[in-house]
Tab-separated table of C-alpha atoms in Angstrom:
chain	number	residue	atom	x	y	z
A	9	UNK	CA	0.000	0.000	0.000
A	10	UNK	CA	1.345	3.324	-1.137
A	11	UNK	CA	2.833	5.838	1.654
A	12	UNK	CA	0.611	8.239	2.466
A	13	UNK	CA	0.985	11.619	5.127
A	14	UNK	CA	-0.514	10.763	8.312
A	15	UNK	CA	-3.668	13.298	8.981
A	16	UNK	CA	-6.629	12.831	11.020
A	17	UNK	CA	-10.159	14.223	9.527
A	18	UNK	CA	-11.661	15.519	12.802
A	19	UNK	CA	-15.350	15.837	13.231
A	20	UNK	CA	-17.153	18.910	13.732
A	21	UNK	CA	-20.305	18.515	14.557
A	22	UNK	CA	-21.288	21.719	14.148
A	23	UNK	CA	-19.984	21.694	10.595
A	24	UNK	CA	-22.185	19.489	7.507
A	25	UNK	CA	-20.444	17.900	4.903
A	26	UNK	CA	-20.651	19.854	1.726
A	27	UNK	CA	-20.701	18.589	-1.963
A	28	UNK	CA	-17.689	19.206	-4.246
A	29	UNK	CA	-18.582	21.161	-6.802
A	30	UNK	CA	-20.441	19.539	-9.932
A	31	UNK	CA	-18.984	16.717	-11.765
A	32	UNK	CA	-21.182	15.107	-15.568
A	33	UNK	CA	-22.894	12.170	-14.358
A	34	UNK	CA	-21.440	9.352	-16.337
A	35	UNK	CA	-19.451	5.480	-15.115
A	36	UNK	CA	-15.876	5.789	-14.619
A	37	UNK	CA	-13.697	5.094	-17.890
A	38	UNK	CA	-13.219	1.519	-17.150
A	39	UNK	CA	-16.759	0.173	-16.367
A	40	UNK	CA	-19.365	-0.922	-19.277
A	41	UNK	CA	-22.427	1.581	-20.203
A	42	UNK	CA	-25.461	1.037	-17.634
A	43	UNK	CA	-27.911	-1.701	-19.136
A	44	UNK	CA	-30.434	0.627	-21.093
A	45	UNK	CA	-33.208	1.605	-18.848
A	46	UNK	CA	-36.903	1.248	-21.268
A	47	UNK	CA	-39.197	3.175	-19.027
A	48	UNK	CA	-42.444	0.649	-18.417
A	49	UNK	CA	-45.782	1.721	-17.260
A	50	UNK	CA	-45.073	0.239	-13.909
A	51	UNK	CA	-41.719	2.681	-13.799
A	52	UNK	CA	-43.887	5.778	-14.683
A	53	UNK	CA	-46.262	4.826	-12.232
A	54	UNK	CA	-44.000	4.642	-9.700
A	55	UNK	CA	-42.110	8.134	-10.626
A	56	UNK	CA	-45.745	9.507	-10.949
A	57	UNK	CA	-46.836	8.734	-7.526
A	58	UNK	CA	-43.172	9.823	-6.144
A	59	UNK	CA	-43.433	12.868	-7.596
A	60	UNK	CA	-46.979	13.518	-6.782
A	61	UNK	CA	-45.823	12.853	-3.756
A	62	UNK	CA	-43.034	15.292	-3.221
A	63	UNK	CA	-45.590	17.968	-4.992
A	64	UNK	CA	-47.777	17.464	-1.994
A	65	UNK	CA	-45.237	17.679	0.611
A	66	UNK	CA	-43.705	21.127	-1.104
A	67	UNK	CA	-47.187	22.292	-0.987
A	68	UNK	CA	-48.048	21.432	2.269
A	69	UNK	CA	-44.607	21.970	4.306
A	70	UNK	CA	-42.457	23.690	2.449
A	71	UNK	CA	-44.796	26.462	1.342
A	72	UNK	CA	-43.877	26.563	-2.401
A	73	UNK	CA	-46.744	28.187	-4.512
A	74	UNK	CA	-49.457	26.309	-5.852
A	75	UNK	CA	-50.266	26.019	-9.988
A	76	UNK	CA	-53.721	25.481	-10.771
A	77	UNK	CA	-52.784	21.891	-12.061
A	78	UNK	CA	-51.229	21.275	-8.742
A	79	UNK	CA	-54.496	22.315	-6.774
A	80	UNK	CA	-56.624	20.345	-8.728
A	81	UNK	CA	-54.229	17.282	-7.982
A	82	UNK	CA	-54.558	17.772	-4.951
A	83	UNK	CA	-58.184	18.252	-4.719
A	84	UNK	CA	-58.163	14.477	-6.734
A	85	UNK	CA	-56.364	12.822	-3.914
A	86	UNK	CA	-57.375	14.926	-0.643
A	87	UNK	CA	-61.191	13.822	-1.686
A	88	UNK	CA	-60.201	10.449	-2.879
A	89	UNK	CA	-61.072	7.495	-0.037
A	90	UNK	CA	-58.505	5.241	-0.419
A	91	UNK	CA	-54.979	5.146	-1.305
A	92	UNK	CA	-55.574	0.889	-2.358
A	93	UNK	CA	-58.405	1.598	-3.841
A	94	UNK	CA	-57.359	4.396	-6.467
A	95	UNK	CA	-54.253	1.761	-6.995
A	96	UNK	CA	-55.699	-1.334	-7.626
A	97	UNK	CA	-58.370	0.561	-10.016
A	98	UNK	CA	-55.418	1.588	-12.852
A	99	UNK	CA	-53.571	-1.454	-14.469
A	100	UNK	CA	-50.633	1.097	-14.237
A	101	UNK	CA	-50.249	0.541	-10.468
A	102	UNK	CA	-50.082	-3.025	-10.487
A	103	UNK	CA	-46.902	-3.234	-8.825
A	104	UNK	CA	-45.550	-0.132	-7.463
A	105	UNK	CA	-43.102	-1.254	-4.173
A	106	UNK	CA	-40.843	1.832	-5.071
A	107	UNK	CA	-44.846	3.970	-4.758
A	108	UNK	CA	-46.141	1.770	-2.129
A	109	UNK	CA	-43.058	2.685	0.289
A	110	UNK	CA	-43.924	6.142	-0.371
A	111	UNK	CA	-47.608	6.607	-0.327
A	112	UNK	CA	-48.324	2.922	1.460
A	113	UNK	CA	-51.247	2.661	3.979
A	114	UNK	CA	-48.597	3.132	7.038
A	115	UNK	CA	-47.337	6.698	5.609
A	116	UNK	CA	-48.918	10.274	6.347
A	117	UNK	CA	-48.594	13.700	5.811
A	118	UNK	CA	-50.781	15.202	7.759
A	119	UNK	CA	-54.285	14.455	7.196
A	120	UNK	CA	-54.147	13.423	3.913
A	121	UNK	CA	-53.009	9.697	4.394
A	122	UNK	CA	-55.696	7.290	6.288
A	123	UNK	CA	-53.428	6.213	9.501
A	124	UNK	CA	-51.122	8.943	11.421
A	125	UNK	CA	-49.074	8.295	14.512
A	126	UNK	CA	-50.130	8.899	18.215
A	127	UNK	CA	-48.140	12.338	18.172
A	128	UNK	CA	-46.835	14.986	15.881
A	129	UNK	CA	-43.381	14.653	14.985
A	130	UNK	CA	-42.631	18.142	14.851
A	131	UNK	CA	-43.645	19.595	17.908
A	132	UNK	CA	-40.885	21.344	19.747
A	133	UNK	CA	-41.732	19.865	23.202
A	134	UNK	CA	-39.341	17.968	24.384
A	135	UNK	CA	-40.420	14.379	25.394
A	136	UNK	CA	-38.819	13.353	28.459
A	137	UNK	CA	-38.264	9.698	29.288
A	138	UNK	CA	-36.453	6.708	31.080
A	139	UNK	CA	-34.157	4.601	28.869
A	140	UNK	CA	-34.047	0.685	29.756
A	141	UNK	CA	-30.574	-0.717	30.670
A	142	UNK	CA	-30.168	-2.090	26.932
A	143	UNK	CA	-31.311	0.917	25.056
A	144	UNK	CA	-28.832	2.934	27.462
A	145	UNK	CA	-26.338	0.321	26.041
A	146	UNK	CA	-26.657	0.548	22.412
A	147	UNK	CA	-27.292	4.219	22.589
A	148	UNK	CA	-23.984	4.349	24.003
A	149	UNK	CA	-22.443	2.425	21.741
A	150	UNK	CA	-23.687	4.160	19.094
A	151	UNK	CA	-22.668	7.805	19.937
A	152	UNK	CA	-18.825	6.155	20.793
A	153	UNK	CA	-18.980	5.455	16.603
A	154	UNK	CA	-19.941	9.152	16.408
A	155	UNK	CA	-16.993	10.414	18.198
A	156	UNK	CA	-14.308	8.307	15.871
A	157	UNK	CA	-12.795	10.690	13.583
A	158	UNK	CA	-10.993	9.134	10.542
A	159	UNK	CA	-7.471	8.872	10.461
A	160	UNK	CA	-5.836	7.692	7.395
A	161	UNK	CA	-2.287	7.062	9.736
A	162	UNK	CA	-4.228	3.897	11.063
A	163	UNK	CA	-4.187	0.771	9.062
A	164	UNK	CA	-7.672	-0.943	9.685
A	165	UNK	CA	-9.122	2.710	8.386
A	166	UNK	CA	-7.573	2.462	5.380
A	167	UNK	CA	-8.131	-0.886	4.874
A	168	UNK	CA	-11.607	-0.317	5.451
A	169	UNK	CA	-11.352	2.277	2.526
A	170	UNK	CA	-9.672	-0.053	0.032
A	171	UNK	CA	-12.750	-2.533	1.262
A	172	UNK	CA	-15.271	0.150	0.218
A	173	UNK	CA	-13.064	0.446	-3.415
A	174	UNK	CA	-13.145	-2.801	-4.234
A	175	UNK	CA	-16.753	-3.766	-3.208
A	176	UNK	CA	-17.715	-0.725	-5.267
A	177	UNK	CA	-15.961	-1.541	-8.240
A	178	UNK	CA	-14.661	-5.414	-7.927
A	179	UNK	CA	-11.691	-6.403	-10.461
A	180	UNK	CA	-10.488	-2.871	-10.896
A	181	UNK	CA	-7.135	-1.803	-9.119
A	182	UNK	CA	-6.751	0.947	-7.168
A	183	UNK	CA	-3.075	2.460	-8.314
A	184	UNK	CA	-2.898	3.777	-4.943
A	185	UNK	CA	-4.620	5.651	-1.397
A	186	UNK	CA	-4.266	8.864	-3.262
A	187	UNK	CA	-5.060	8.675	-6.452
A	188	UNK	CA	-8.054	10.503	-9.089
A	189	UNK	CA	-9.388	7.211	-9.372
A	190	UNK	CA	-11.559	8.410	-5.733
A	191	UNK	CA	-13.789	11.032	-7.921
A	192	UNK	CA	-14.793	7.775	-10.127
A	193	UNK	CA	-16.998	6.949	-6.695
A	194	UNK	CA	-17.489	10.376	-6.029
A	195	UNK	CA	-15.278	11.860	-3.552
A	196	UNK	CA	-14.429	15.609	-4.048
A	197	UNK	CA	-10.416	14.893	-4.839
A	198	UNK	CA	-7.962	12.509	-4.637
A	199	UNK	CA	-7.625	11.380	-1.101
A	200	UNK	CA	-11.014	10.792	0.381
A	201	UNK	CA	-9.516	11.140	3.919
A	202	UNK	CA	-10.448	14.810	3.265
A	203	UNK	CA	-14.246	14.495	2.883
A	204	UNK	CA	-14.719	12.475	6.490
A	205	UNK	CA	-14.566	15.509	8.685
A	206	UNK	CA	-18.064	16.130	8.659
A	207	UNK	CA	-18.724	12.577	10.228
A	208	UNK	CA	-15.917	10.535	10.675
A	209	UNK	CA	-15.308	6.905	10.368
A	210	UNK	CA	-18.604	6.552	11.094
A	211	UNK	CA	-19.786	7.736	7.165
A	212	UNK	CA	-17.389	5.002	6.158
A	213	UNK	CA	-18.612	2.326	8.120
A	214	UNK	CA	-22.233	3.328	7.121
A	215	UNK	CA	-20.862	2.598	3.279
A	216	UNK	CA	-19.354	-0.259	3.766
A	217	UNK	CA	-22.778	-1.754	5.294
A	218	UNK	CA	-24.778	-0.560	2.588
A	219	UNK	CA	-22.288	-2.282	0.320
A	220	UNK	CA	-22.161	-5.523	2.185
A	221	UNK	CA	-25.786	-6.004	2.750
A	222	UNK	CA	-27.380	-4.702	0.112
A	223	UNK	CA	-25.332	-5.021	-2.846
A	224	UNK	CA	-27.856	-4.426	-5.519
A	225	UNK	CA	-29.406	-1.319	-4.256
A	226	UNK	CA	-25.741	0.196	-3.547
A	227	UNK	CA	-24.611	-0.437	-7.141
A	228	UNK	CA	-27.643	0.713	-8.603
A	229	UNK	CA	-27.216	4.235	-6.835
A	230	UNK	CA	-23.346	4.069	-7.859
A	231	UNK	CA	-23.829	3.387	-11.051
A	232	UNK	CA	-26.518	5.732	-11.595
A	233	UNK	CA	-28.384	2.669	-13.376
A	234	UNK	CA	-31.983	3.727	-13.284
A	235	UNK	CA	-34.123	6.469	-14.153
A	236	UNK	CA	-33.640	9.682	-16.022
A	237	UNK	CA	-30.752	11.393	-14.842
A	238	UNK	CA	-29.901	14.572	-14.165
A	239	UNK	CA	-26.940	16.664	-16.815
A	240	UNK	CA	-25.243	17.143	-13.098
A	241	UNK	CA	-25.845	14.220	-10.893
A	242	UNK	CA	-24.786	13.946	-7.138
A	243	UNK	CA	-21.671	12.860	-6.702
A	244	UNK	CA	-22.188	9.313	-4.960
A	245	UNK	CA	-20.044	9.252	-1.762
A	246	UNK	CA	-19.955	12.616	-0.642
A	247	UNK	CA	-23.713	12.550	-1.117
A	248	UNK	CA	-23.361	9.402	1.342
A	249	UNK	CA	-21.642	11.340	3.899
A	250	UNK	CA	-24.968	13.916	3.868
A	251	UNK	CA	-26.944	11.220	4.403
A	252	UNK	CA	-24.874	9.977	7.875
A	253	UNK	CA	-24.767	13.631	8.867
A	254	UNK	CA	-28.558	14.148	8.465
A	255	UNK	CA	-29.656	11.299	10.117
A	256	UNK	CA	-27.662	12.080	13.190
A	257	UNK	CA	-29.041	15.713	13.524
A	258	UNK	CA	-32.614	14.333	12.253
A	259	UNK	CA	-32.045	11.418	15.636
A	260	UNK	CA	-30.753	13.646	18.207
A	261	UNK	CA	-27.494	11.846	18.467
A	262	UNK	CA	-25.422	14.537	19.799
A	263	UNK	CA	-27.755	14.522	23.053
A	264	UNK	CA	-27.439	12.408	25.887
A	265	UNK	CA	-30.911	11.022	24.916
A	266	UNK	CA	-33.175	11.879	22.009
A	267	UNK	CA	-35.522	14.394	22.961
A	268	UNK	CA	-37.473	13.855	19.550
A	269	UNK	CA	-40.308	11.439	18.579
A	270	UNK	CA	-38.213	9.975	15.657
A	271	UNK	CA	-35.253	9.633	17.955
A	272	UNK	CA	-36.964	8.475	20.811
A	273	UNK	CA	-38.509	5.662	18.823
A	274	UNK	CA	-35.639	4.911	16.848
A	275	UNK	CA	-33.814	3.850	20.088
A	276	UNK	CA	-36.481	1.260	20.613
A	277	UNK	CA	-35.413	-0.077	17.215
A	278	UNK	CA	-32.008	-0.107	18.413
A	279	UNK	CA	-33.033	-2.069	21.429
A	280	UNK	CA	-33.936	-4.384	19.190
A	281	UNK	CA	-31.276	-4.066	16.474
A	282	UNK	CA	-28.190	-3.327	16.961
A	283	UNK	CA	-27.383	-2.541	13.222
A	284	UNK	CA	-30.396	-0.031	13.409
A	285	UNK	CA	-28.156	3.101	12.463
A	286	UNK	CA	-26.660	1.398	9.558
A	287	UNK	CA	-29.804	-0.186	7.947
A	288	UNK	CA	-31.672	3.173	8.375
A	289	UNK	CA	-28.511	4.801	6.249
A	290	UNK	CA	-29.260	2.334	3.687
A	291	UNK	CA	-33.064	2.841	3.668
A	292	UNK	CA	-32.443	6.845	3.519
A	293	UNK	CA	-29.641	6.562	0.631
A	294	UNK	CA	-32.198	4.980	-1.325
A	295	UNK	CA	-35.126	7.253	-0.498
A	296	UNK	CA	-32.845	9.989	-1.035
A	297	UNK	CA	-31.990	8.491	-4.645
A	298	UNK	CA	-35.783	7.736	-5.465
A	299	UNK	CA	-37.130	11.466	-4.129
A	300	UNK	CA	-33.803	12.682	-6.473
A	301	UNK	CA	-35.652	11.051	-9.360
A	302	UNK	CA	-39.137	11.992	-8.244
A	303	UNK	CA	-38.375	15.293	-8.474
A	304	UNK	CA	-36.057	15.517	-11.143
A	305	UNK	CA	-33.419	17.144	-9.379
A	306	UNK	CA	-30.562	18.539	-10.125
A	307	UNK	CA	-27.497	19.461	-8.615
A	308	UNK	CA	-28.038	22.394	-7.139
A	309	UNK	CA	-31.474	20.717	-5.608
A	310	UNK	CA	-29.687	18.405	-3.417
A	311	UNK	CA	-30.160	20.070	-0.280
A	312	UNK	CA	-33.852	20.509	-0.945
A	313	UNK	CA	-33.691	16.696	-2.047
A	314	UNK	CA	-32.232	15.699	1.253
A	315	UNK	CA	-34.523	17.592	3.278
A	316	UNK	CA	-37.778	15.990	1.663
A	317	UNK	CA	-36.577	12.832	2.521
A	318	UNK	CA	-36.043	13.601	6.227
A	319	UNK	CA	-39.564	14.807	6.931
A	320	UNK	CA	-40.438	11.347	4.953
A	321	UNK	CA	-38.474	9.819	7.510
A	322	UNK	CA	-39.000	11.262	10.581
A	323	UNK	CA	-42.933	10.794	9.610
A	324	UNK	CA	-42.229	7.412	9.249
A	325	UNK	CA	-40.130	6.798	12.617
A	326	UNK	CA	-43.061	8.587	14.339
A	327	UNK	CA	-45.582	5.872	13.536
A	328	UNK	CA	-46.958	3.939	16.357
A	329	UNK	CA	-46.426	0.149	14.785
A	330	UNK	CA	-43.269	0.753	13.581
A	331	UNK	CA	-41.556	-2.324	15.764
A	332	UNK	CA	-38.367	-3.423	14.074
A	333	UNK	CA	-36.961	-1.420	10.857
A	334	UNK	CA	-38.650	-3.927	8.441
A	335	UNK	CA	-41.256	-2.254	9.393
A	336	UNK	CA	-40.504	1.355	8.194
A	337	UNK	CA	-42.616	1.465	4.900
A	338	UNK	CA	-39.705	2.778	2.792
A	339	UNK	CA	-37.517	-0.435	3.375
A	340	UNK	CA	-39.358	-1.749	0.285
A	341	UNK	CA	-36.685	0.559	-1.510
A	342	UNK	CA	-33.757	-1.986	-0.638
């Protein structure tokens, strides 16, 4: 393994991750073309009720003006009874488990979907609470990973990089620990021990998990393999860092305890998981990728990208029968 000058990446965590600036979306020079992508009815069907989705949400949350095609959408589905019902009556929606994890029976916004939890998610009361010894013991656990900064002096971090490398693109040799072959995955230059000081170690672990256990969803947001693009895409592993950022701000990690619904339930998934952290990266990577799509972003969109998909998330960690992360309705994206 190639020398390389010993520097820590300390985390701030005070300070996000930002994106390098725009790179073409396109495979690196060595991989084959992405098999072509012929969009089906069941793929428009599923971008359709994404983005009808995220239309809503903008409307509703984010305060962006209303056309008078999106009001009468929304009139359509406000008044119509049943989210199953208006599904099962088109042939188009005959199998929509990208759709269903977005607009299933077990998601709300506001009033508009037919179940909602037993409290609002965004309330700024604080919820106060006892932890039982074993959440207290994975909570702990957790925040140590948080406080890990990467250091590319130590030899299991880099080795865990090189893992990431060659699970992301198997056969093809890395010429060294510094090298432009890093921006192929999308890392902002040539040694990737640079991006980590928003999170630490702990972004890298999250990618390595997402490449280990689900290998098919992690290559298909690598590779950029399906859907319509944008001109300027989001560069892959920088985007992944965002991701581990915003779910520990979105979880109240930084706190002795969670204070919010989301985070307060999410411990009782870790009670019961102790890979919840890293499964709920994977599930939010690919919601992020699917509202990216949805809403035909663009570079410059990412932040507004990323921030749809928390409220998706937090509304989902604030439903009441949400026992095990299997359970979270946008799982179905993995």
């Amino acid at each position: 393994m190639p020398h390389t000058t010993a520097t820590t990446a300390r985390r701030h965590p005070l300070s996000p991750p930002l994106l390098p600036p725009p790179t073409r979306c396109g495979l690196c020079r060595f991989l084959p073309p992405p098999p072509t992508f012929s969009v089906s009815d069941e793929s428009r069907a599923r971008v359709s009720l994404l983005l009808c989705f995220t239309r809503l949400m903008k409307m509703k949350y984010i305060g962006a003006g209303r056309s008078k095609k999106e009001n009468q959408a929304a009139q359509i589905i406000l008044h119509t009874p049943s989210y199953d019902l208006m599904l099962k009556i088109s042939p188009l929606f005959s199998v929509f488990y990208v759709a269903k994890a977005m607009v299933g029976p077990r998601t709300w916004v506001g009033g508009i979907f037919n179940r909602t939890s037993n409290k609002r998610f965004g309330s700024d009361k604080l919820i106060d609470y006892t932890l039982t010894p074993e959440q207290e013991e994975r909570l702990h656990k957790l925040q140590e990973r948080l406080g890990v900064p990467f250091d590319e002096s130590r030899h299991d971090h880099q080795e865990a990089l090189l893992s990431l490398w060659n699970m992301s693109f198997p056969g093809v040799k890395l010429k060294g620990m510094i090298s432009e072959q890093w921006k192929d995955m999308g890392w902002q230059g040539s040694n990737p021990a640079t991006d980590f000081r928003g999170c630490g170690f702990l972004s890298l672990e999250n990618l390595l998990y997402f490449a280990r256990n689900y290998p098919a969803c992690f290559n298909r947001l690598l590779l950029k393999q399906v859907g319509d693009r944008a001109t300027w895409e989001y560069p892959f592993a920088v985007a992944g860092i965002n991701v581990s950022f915003m779910l520990i701000q979105m979880l109240d990690l930084c706190s002795a305890k969670p204070r919010c619904l989301p985070g307060i339930n999410f411990v009782k998934l870790l009670a019961e998981d102790e890979d919840a952290f890293d499964v709920l990266y994977c599930i939010a990577f690919a919601l992020m990728d699917a509202q990216w799509l949805a809403m035909n972003a663009s570079y410059m969109e990412f932040n507004d990208v990323l921030q749809v998909t928390r409220m998706q998330l937090e509304r989902e960690l604030s439903l009441e029968d949400i026992n095990r992360m299997t359970d979270l309705p946008a799982y179905n994206l993995l």
